[in-house]
PDB file of C-alpha atoms in Angstrom:
ATOM      1  CA  MET A   1       3.091  15.772   5.184  1.00 80.00           C
ATOM      2  CA  LYS A   2       2.146  13.116   2.643  1.00 90.00           C
ATOM      3  CA  ILE A   3      -1.352  12.909   1.189  1.00 95.00           C
ATOM      4  CA  LEU A   4      -2.489   9.986  -0.964  1.00 96.00           C
ATOM      5  CA  LEU A   5      -4.899  11.137  -3.682  1.00 97.00           C
ATOM      6  CA  ILE A   6      -6.812   8.351  -5.472  1.00 96.00           C
ATOM      7  CA  GLU A   7      -8.759   9.976  -8.311  1.00 95.00           C
ATOM      8  CA  ASP A   8      -9.023   8.797 -11.927  1.00 93.00           C
ATOM      9  CA  GLU A   9     -10.078  12.090 -13.537  1.00 92.00           C
ATOM     10  CA  ALA A  10      -6.781  13.746 -14.480  1.00 92.00           C
ATOM     11  CA  SER A  11      -8.140  17.306 -14.431  1.00 93.00           C
ATOM     12  CA  ILE A  12      -9.615  16.948 -10.930  1.00 93.00           C
ATOM     13  CA  SER A  13      -6.566  15.098  -9.613  1.00 94.00           C
ATOM     14  CA  GLY A  14      -4.228  17.748 -11.026  1.00 94.00           C
ATOM     15  CA  PHE A  15      -6.356  20.556  -9.566  1.00 94.00           C
ATOM     16  CA  ILE A  16      -6.380  19.009  -6.090  1.00 95.00           C
ATOM     17  CA  LYS A  17      -2.666  18.138  -6.204  1.00 95.00           C
ATOM     18  CA  LYS A  18      -1.671  21.671  -7.224  1.00 95.00           C
ATOM     19  CA  GLY A  19      -3.796  23.278  -4.510  1.00 95.00           C
ATOM     20  CA  LEU A  20      -2.596  20.980  -1.732  1.00 95.00           C
ATOM     21  CA  GLU A  21       1.061  21.338  -2.709  1.00 95.00           C
ATOM     22  CA  GLU A  22       0.662  25.122  -2.613  1.00 95.00           C
ATOM     23  CA  ASN A  23      -0.462  24.639   0.991  1.00 94.00           C
ATOM     24  CA  GLY A  24       2.548  22.592   2.023  1.00 92.00           C
ATOM     25  CA  PHE A  25       1.388  19.016   1.430  1.00 93.00           C
ATOM     26  CA  ASP A  26       3.311  16.360  -0.490  1.00 93.00           C
ATOM     27  CA  VAL A  27       0.757  14.662  -2.755  1.00 95.00           C
ATOM     28  CA  ILE A  28       1.136  11.104  -4.089  1.00 94.00           C
ATOM     29  CA  GLN A  29      -1.316  10.295  -6.895  1.00 95.00           C
ATOM     30  CA  ALA A  30      -3.012   7.035  -7.884  1.00 94.00           C
ATOM     31  CA  PHE A  31      -5.497   6.683 -10.739  1.00 94.00           C
ATOM     32  CA  ASP A  32      -7.233   3.343 -10.129  1.00 93.00           C
ATOM     33  CA  GLY A  33      -8.109   1.001  -7.293  1.00 92.00           C
ATOM     34  CA  GLU A  34      -5.214  -1.433  -7.648  1.00 90.00           C
ATOM     35  CA  MET A  35      -2.654   1.368  -7.862  1.00 91.00           C
ATOM     36  CA  GLY A  36      -4.294   3.066  -4.887  1.00 92.00           C
ATOM     37  CA  LEU A  37      -4.038  -0.100  -2.791  1.00 90.00           C
ATOM     38  CA  ARG A  38      -0.347  -0.517  -3.654  1.00 87.00           C
ATOM     39  CA  MET A  39       0.456   3.118  -2.878  1.00 89.00           C
ATOM     40  CA  ALA A  40      -1.504   2.979   0.397  1.00 90.00           C
ATOM     41  CA  SER A  41       0.776   0.184   1.588  1.00 84.00           C
ATOM     42  CA  MET A  42       4.019   1.936   0.694  1.00 81.00           C
ATOM     43  CA  TYR A  43       4.106   5.088   2.863  1.00 81.00           C
ATOM     44  CA  ASP A  44       2.660   6.655   5.997  1.00 83.00           C
ATOM     45  CA  TYR A  45       0.116   9.314   4.998  1.00 91.00           C
ATOM     46  CA  ARG A  46      -1.602  12.010   7.053  1.00 91.00           C
ATOM     47  CA  VAL A  47      -4.776  11.769   4.952  1.00 94.00           C
ATOM     48  CA  ILE A  48      -6.060   9.613   2.080  1.00 96.00           C
ATOM     49  CA  ILE A  49      -8.407  11.312  -0.410  1.00 97.00           C
ATOM     50  CA  LEU A  50     -10.423   8.662  -2.211  1.00 95.00           C
ATOM     51  CA  ASP A  51     -12.875   9.047  -5.084  1.00 93.00           C
ATOM     52  CA  LEU A  52     -15.831   6.675  -4.898  1.00 90.00           C
ATOM     53  CA  ILE A  53     -15.988   5.828  -8.614  1.00 89.00           C
ATOM     54  CA  ILE A  54     -12.577   4.672  -9.873  1.00 93.00           C
ATOM     55  CA  PRO A  55     -11.503   1.953 -12.336  1.00 92.00           C
ATOM     56  CA  GLY A  56     -10.629  -1.579 -11.272  1.00 86.00           C
ATOM     57  CA  MET A  57     -11.978  -1.461  -7.734  1.00 88.00           C
ATOM     58  CA  ASN A  58     -14.538   1.050  -6.517  1.00 89.00           C
ATOM     59  CA  GLY A  59     -13.858   3.365  -3.614  1.00 90.00           C
ATOM     60  CA  LEU A  60     -15.986   1.402  -1.141  1.00 91.00           C
ATOM     61  CA  GLU A  61     -14.086  -1.832  -1.846  1.00 92.00           C
ATOM     62  CA  LEU A  62     -10.746  -0.042  -1.712  1.00 93.00           C
ATOM     63  CA  CYS A  63     -11.625   1.681   1.555  1.00 92.00           C
ATOM     64  CA  GLN A  64     -12.511  -1.675   3.108  1.00 90.00           C
ATOM     65  CA  LYS A  65      -9.257  -3.250   1.915  1.00 89.00           C
ATOM     66  CA  ILE A  66      -7.210  -0.346   3.280  1.00 89.00           C
ATOM     67  CA  ARG A  67      -8.877  -0.787   6.663  1.00 87.00           C
ATOM     68  CA  LYS A  68      -9.114  -4.584   6.897  1.00 83.00           C
ATOM     69  CA  ASP A  69      -6.349  -6.033   4.693  1.00 82.00           C
ATOM     70  CA  LEU A  70      -3.685  -3.375   5.282  1.00 83.00           C
ATOM     71  CA  ASN A  71      -4.863  -2.464   8.811  1.00 80.00           C
ATOM     72  CA  ILE A  72      -4.296   1.234   8.033  1.00 86.00           C
ATOM     73  CA  THR A  73      -6.044   3.767  10.287  1.00 85.00           C
ATOM     74  CA  THR A  74      -5.098   6.911   8.324  1.00 89.00           C
ATOM     75  CA  PRO A  75      -8.134   9.257   8.002  1.00 92.00           C
ATOM     76  CA  ILE A  76      -9.927   8.826   4.660  1.00 93.00           C
ATOM     77  CA  LEU A  77     -11.843  11.618   2.944  1.00 94.00           C
ATOM     78  CA  MET A  78     -14.184  10.191   0.318  1.00 91.00           C
ATOM     79  CA  LEU A  79     -15.072  12.253  -2.774  1.00 90.00           C
ATOM     80  CA  THR A  80     -18.038  11.512  -4.982  1.00 82.00           C
ATOM     81  CA  ALA A  81     -20.790  12.929  -7.149  1.00 79.00           C
ATOM     82  CA  LEU A  82     -23.095  10.394  -5.441  1.00 70.00           C
ATOM     83  CA  ASN A  83     -23.970  12.413  -2.362  1.00 62.00           C
ATOM     84  CA  GLU A  84     -27.305  10.920  -1.357  1.00 64.00           C
ATOM     85  CA  THR A  85     -27.662   9.972   2.309  1.00 67.00           C
ATOM     86  CA  ASP A  86     -27.453   6.233   1.538  1.00 72.00           C
ATOM     87  CA  ASP A  87     -24.166   6.746  -0.334  1.00 69.00           C
ATOM     88  CA  ILE A  88     -22.722   8.735   2.554  1.00 73.00           C
ATOM     89  CA  VAL A  89     -23.715   6.021   5.032  1.00 77.00           C
ATOM     90  CA  LYS A  90     -22.152   3.299   2.840  1.00 79.00           C
ATOM     91  CA  GLY A  91     -18.900   5.267   2.627  1.00 79.00           C
ATOM     92  CA  LEU A  92     -18.718   5.806   6.373  1.00 81.00           C
ATOM     93  CA  ASP A  93     -19.594   2.168   7.039  1.00 83.00           C
ATOM     94  CA  ALA A  94     -16.744   1.124   4.727  1.00 85.00           C
ATOM     95  CA  GLY A  95     -14.289   3.023   6.935  1.00 87.00           C
ATOM     96  CA  ALA A  96     -14.233   6.578   5.559  1.00 88.00           C
ATOM     97  CA  ASP A  97     -13.893   9.395   8.124  1.00 89.00           C
ATOM     98  CA  ASP A  98     -15.433  12.205   6.081  1.00 89.00           C
ATOM     99  CA  TYR A  99     -17.389  12.674   2.866  1.00 87.00           C
ATOM    100  CA  LEU A 100     -17.324  15.533   0.353  1.00 89.00           C
ATOM    101  CA  GLY A 101     -19.728  15.711  -2.583  1.00 86.00           C
ATOM    102  CA  LYS A 102     -18.760  16.891  -6.050  1.00 86.00           C
ATOM    103  CA  PRO A 103     -18.629  19.613  -7.201  1.00 86.00           C
ATOM    104  CA  PHE A 104     -16.827  21.203  -4.261  1.00 90.00           C
ATOM    105  CA  LYS A 105     -14.873  24.367  -3.533  1.00 92.00           C
ATOM    106  CA  PHE A 106     -11.183  23.821  -2.932  1.00 95.00           C
ATOM    107  CA  LYS A 107     -11.336  25.865   0.295  1.00 94.00           C
ATOM    108  CA  GLU A 108     -13.780  23.349   1.740  1.00 93.00           C
ATOM    109  CA  LEU A 109     -11.600  20.415   0.659  1.00 95.00           C
ATOM    110  CA  LEU A 110      -8.550  22.072   2.203  1.00 95.00           C
ATOM    111  CA  ALA A 111     -10.368  22.729   5.488  1.00 94.00           C
ATOM    112  CA  ARG A 112     -11.432  19.092   5.733  1.00 92.00           C
ATOM    113  CA  VAL A 113      -7.957  17.807   4.869  1.00 94.00           C
ATOM    114  CA  LYS A 114      -6.411  20.038   7.542  1.00 92.00           C
ATOM    115  CA  ALA A 115      -8.935  18.859  10.136  1.00 90.00           C
ATOM    116  CA  LEU A 116      -8.290  15.195   9.306  1.00 90.00           C
ATOM    117  CA  SER A 117      -4.541  15.840   9.265  1.00 88.00           C
ATOM    118  CA  ARG A 118      -4.666  17.250  12.794  1.00 83.00           C
ATOM    119  CA  ARG A 119      -6.632  14.206  13.915  1.00 75.00           C
ATOM    120  CA  SER A 120      -4.079  11.921  12.283  1.00 65.00           C
ATOM    121  CA  GLY A 121      -1.174  13.788  13.877  1.00 59.00           C
ATOM    122  CA  ASN A 122      -2.675  13.393  17.342  1.00 54.00           C
ATOM    123  CA  GLN A 123      -3.023   9.625  17.034  1.00 54.00           C
ATOM    124  CA  PRO A 124      -0.289   7.443  18.546  1.00 47.00           C
ATOM    125  CA  ARG A 125       1.848   6.033  15.772  1.00 48.00           C
ATOM    126  CA  LYS A 126       1.335   2.324  15.247  1.00 50.00           C
ATOM    127  CA  SER A 127       4.235  -0.007  14.789  1.00 54.00           C
ATOM    128  CA  ASN A 128       5.212  -0.043  11.121  1.00 76.00           C
ATOM    129  CA  GLN A 129       5.098  -3.779  10.537  1.00 84.00           C
ATOM    130  CA  LEU A 130       4.145  -6.250   7.846  1.00 88.00           C
ATOM    131  CA  VAL A 131       2.802  -9.612   9.000  1.00 89.00           C
ATOM    132  CA  ILE A 132       2.001 -12.890   7.266  1.00 92.00           C
ATOM    133  CA  ALA A 133       1.451 -16.113   9.177  1.00 90.00           C
ATOM    134  CA  ASP A 134       4.151 -16.096  11.894  1.00 92.00           C
ATOM    135  CA  ILE A 135       6.524 -13.749  10.009  1.00 94.00           C
ATOM    136  CA  LYS A 136       6.882 -10.183  11.251  1.00 92.00           C
ATOM    137  CA  VAL A 137       8.798  -7.550   9.294  1.00 92.00           C
ATOM    138  CA  ASP A 138       9.569  -4.285  11.106  1.00 89.00           C
ATOM    139  CA  LEU A 139      10.000  -1.634   8.403  1.00 84.00           C
ATOM    140  CA  ASP A 140      11.463   0.937  10.799  1.00 79.00           C
ATOM    141  CA  LEU A 141      14.043  -1.276  12.491  1.00 82.00           C
ATOM    142  CA  LYS A 142      14.594  -3.390   9.337  1.00 87.00           C
ATOM    143  CA  THR A 143      14.264  -6.609  11.322  1.00 91.00           C
ATOM    144  CA  VAL A 144      12.568  -9.907  10.485  1.00 94.00           C
ATOM    145  CA  SER A 145      11.373 -12.660  12.796  1.00 94.00           C
ATOM    146  CA  ARG A 146       9.463 -15.889  12.346  1.00 92.00           C
ATOM    147  CA  ALA A 147       7.739 -17.674  15.211  1.00 90.00           C
ATOM    148  CA  GLY A 148       9.556 -15.264  17.528  1.00 89.00           C
ATOM    149  CA  LYS A 149      12.997 -16.173  16.158  1.00 92.00           C
ATOM    150  CA  GLU A 150      15.039 -13.347  14.642  1.00 93.00           C
ATOM    151  CA  ILE A 151      16.197 -13.941  11.049  1.00 96.00           C
ATOM    152  CA  LYS A 152      19.179 -12.095   9.648  1.00 94.00           C
ATOM    153  CA  LEU A 153      18.692 -10.927   6.056  1.00 92.00           C
ATOM    154  CA  THR A 154      20.871  -8.940   3.716  1.00 91.00           C
ATOM    155  CA  ALA A 155      19.452  -5.620   2.471  1.00 88.00           C
ATOM    156  CA  LYS A 156      18.371  -7.118  -0.855  1.00 90.00           C
ATOM    157  CA  GLU A 157      16.812 -10.166   0.816  1.00 93.00           C
ATOM    158  CA  PHE A 158      14.896  -7.834   3.142  1.00 93.00           C
ATOM    159  CA  PHE A 159      13.510  -5.761   0.267  1.00 91.00           C
ATOM    160  CA  LEU A 160      12.611  -8.918  -1.642  1.00 94.00           C
ATOM    161  CA  LEU A 161      10.671 -10.279   1.341  1.00 95.00           C
ATOM    162  CA  GLU A 162       8.979  -6.897   1.862  1.00 92.00           C
ATOM    163  CA  TYR A 163       7.867  -6.833  -1.784  1.00 92.00           C
ATOM    164  CA  LEU A 164       6.485 -10.368  -1.587  1.00 95.00           C
ATOM    165  CA  ILE A 165       4.518  -9.653   1.583  1.00 93.00           C
ATOM    166  CA  ARG A 166       3.096  -6.405   0.211  1.00 89.00           C
ATOM    167  CA  ASN A 167       1.828  -8.535  -2.685  1.00 91.00           C
ATOM    168  CA  LYS A 168       0.820 -11.567  -0.604  1.00 90.00           C
ATOM    169  CA  ASN A 169      -1.504 -14.084  -2.242  1.00 91.00           C
ATOM    170  CA  ARG A 170      -0.639 -12.574  -5.634  1.00 92.00           C
ATOM    171  CA  VAL A 171       1.729 -13.990  -8.261  1.00 94.00           C
ATOM    172  CA  VAL A 172       4.606 -11.626  -9.067  1.00 93.00           C
ATOM    173  CA  SER A 173       6.729 -12.243 -12.145  1.00 93.00           C
ATOM    174  CA  ARG A 174      10.511 -12.130 -12.273  1.00 92.00           C
ATOM    175  CA  MET A 175      10.205  -8.874 -14.226  1.00 91.00           C
ATOM    176  CA  ASP A 176       7.965  -7.401 -11.489  1.00 90.00           C
ATOM    177  CA  ILE A 177      10.631  -8.287  -8.946  1.00 91.00           C
ATOM    178  CA  LEU A 178      13.477  -6.856 -11.034  1.00 89.00           C
ATOM    179  CA  GLU A 179      11.598  -3.579 -11.453  1.00 86.00           C
ATOM    180  CA  ASN A 180      10.520  -3.187  -7.830  1.00 86.00           C
ATOM    181  CA  VAL A 181      13.426  -4.698  -5.876  1.00 87.00           C
ATOM    182  CA  TRP A 182      16.396  -4.041  -8.164  1.00 83.00           C
ATOM    183  CA  ASP A 183      14.914  -0.993  -9.972  1.00 76.00           C
ATOM    184  CA  ILE A 184      15.843  -2.582 -13.315  1.00 77.00           C
ATOM    185  CA  GLN A 185      13.456  -1.914 -16.205  1.00 70.00           C
ATOM    186  CA  PHE A 186      14.678  -4.679 -18.528  1.00 68.00           C
ATOM    187  CA  ASP A 187      15.384  -8.405 -18.379  1.00 68.00           C
ATOM    188  CA  LEU A 188      19.007  -8.950 -17.375  1.00 63.00           C
ATOM    189  CA  GLY A 189      19.059 -12.389 -18.959  1.00 69.00           C
ATOM    190  CA  THR A 190      20.383 -13.827 -15.678  1.00 74.00           C
ATOM    191  CA  ASN A 191      18.876 -15.897 -12.876  1.00 87.00           C
ATOM    192  CA  VAL A 192      19.533 -13.289 -10.168  1.00 90.00           C
ATOM    193  CA  VAL A 193      15.891 -13.369  -9.011  1.00 92.00           C
ATOM    194  CA  ASP A 194      15.898 -17.166  -8.699  1.00 92.00           C
ATOM    195  CA  VAL A 195      19.219 -17.091  -6.823  1.00 93.00           C
ATOM    196  CA  TYR A 196      17.962 -14.557  -4.283  1.00 94.00           C
ATOM    197  CA  MET A 197      14.670 -16.377  -3.913  1.00 95.00           C
ATOM    198  CA  ALA A 198      16.649 -19.496  -3.008  1.00 95.00           C
ATOM    199  CA  TYR A 199      18.630 -17.484  -0.430  1.00 95.00           C
ATOM    200  CA  LEU A 200      15.393 -16.171   1.067  1.00 96.00           C
ATOM    201  CA  ARG A 201      13.734 -19.576   1.163  1.00 96.00           C
ATOM    202  CA  LYS A 202      16.733 -21.067   2.958  1.00 96.00           C
ATOM    203  CA  LYS A 203      16.326 -18.526   5.765  1.00 96.00           C
ATOM    204  CA  ILE A 204      12.542 -17.996   5.833  1.00 95.00           C
ATOM    205  CA  ASP A 205      11.116 -21.417   4.948  1.00 95.00           C
ATOM    206  CA  LYS A 206      13.677 -24.204   5.367  1.00 94.00           C
ATOM    207  CA  PRO A 207      13.855 -24.180   9.203  1.00 92.00           C
ATOM    208  CA  PHE A 208      10.047 -24.215   9.563  1.00 93.00           C
ATOM    209  CA  PRO A 209       7.383 -26.829   8.765  1.00 92.00           C
ATOM    210  CA  GLN A 210       5.017 -24.445   6.958  1.00 92.00           C
ATOM    211  CA  LYS A 211       6.349 -23.237   3.600  1.00 94.00           C
ATOM    212  CA  LEU A 212       5.174 -19.736   2.648  1.00 96.00           C
ATOM    213  CA  ILE A 213       7.099 -18.926  -0.543  1.00 96.00           C
ATOM    214  CA  HIS A 214       5.766 -20.750  -3.604  1.00 96.00           C
ATOM    215  CA  THR A 215       6.885 -21.035  -7.220  1.00 95.00           C
ATOM    216  CA  VAL A 216       4.155 -20.691  -9.838  1.00 94.00           C
ATOM    217  CA  ILE A 217       5.660 -22.483 -12.830  1.00 92.00           C
ATOM    218  CA  GLY A 218       6.030 -20.285 -15.882  1.00 90.00           C
ATOM    219  CA  MET A 219       4.669 -17.234 -14.057  1.00 94.00           C
ATOM    220  CA  GLY A 220       6.765 -16.281 -11.044  1.00 94.00           C
ATOM    221  CA  TYR A 221       6.510 -16.418  -7.258  1.00 96.00           C
ATOM    222  CA  MET A 222       4.036 -15.722  -4.499  1.00 96.00           C
ATOM    223  CA  ILE A 223       3.942 -15.755  -0.713  1.00 96.00           C
ATOM    224  CA  LYS A 224       0.812 -17.139   0.913  1.00 93.00           C
ATOM    225  CA  GLU A 225      -0.229 -18.762   4.160  1.00 83.00           C
ATOM    226  CA  SER A 226      -1.677 -21.951   2.702  1.00 68.00           C
TER     227      SER A 226
END
């Protein structure tokens, strides 16, 4: 069972990860808000453990984005040294399911994670889809449709579209795409990204009046609704 742990203090993160893995959980770590948001979108988790004070984007903002932008209902356990009543209320209002103040005993953390995990396991599984405008990407069936019309993509085109949608309204560079879609850590010196982007545009954008894939000159590409 996967757990997402978003905690910037390495010693605390390592301590929690070690303890949870000893109890049969598979722990994915993130160390700041942006990384946490990306990791939250990548897998199905049984529980998300989220520290309130993290770099880049605080835990309240991240919790809201996980709930509203990603539409993820996975139980969230919020950790923080700020354990006044007002802080607890703010965390719960942001979408957290439980709240644990620091310092804490690992046994208490484990008990809460297990309780949230059982709750998560009893929930009906939602369709694993990404949506932007009238495009729907089913990550389980590996299908794509736009305005109700099925679109046939190659495997690489599918992963390219998935990466763009996961980063919607954000410019991604050619190097970002090479690293995340082709798993290449260096510039090939070719136009492979541009070629595949043209393939994708021909299928996703050309037959429809609204264009979603945009070139940002000198910077890369982005997918956005307007």
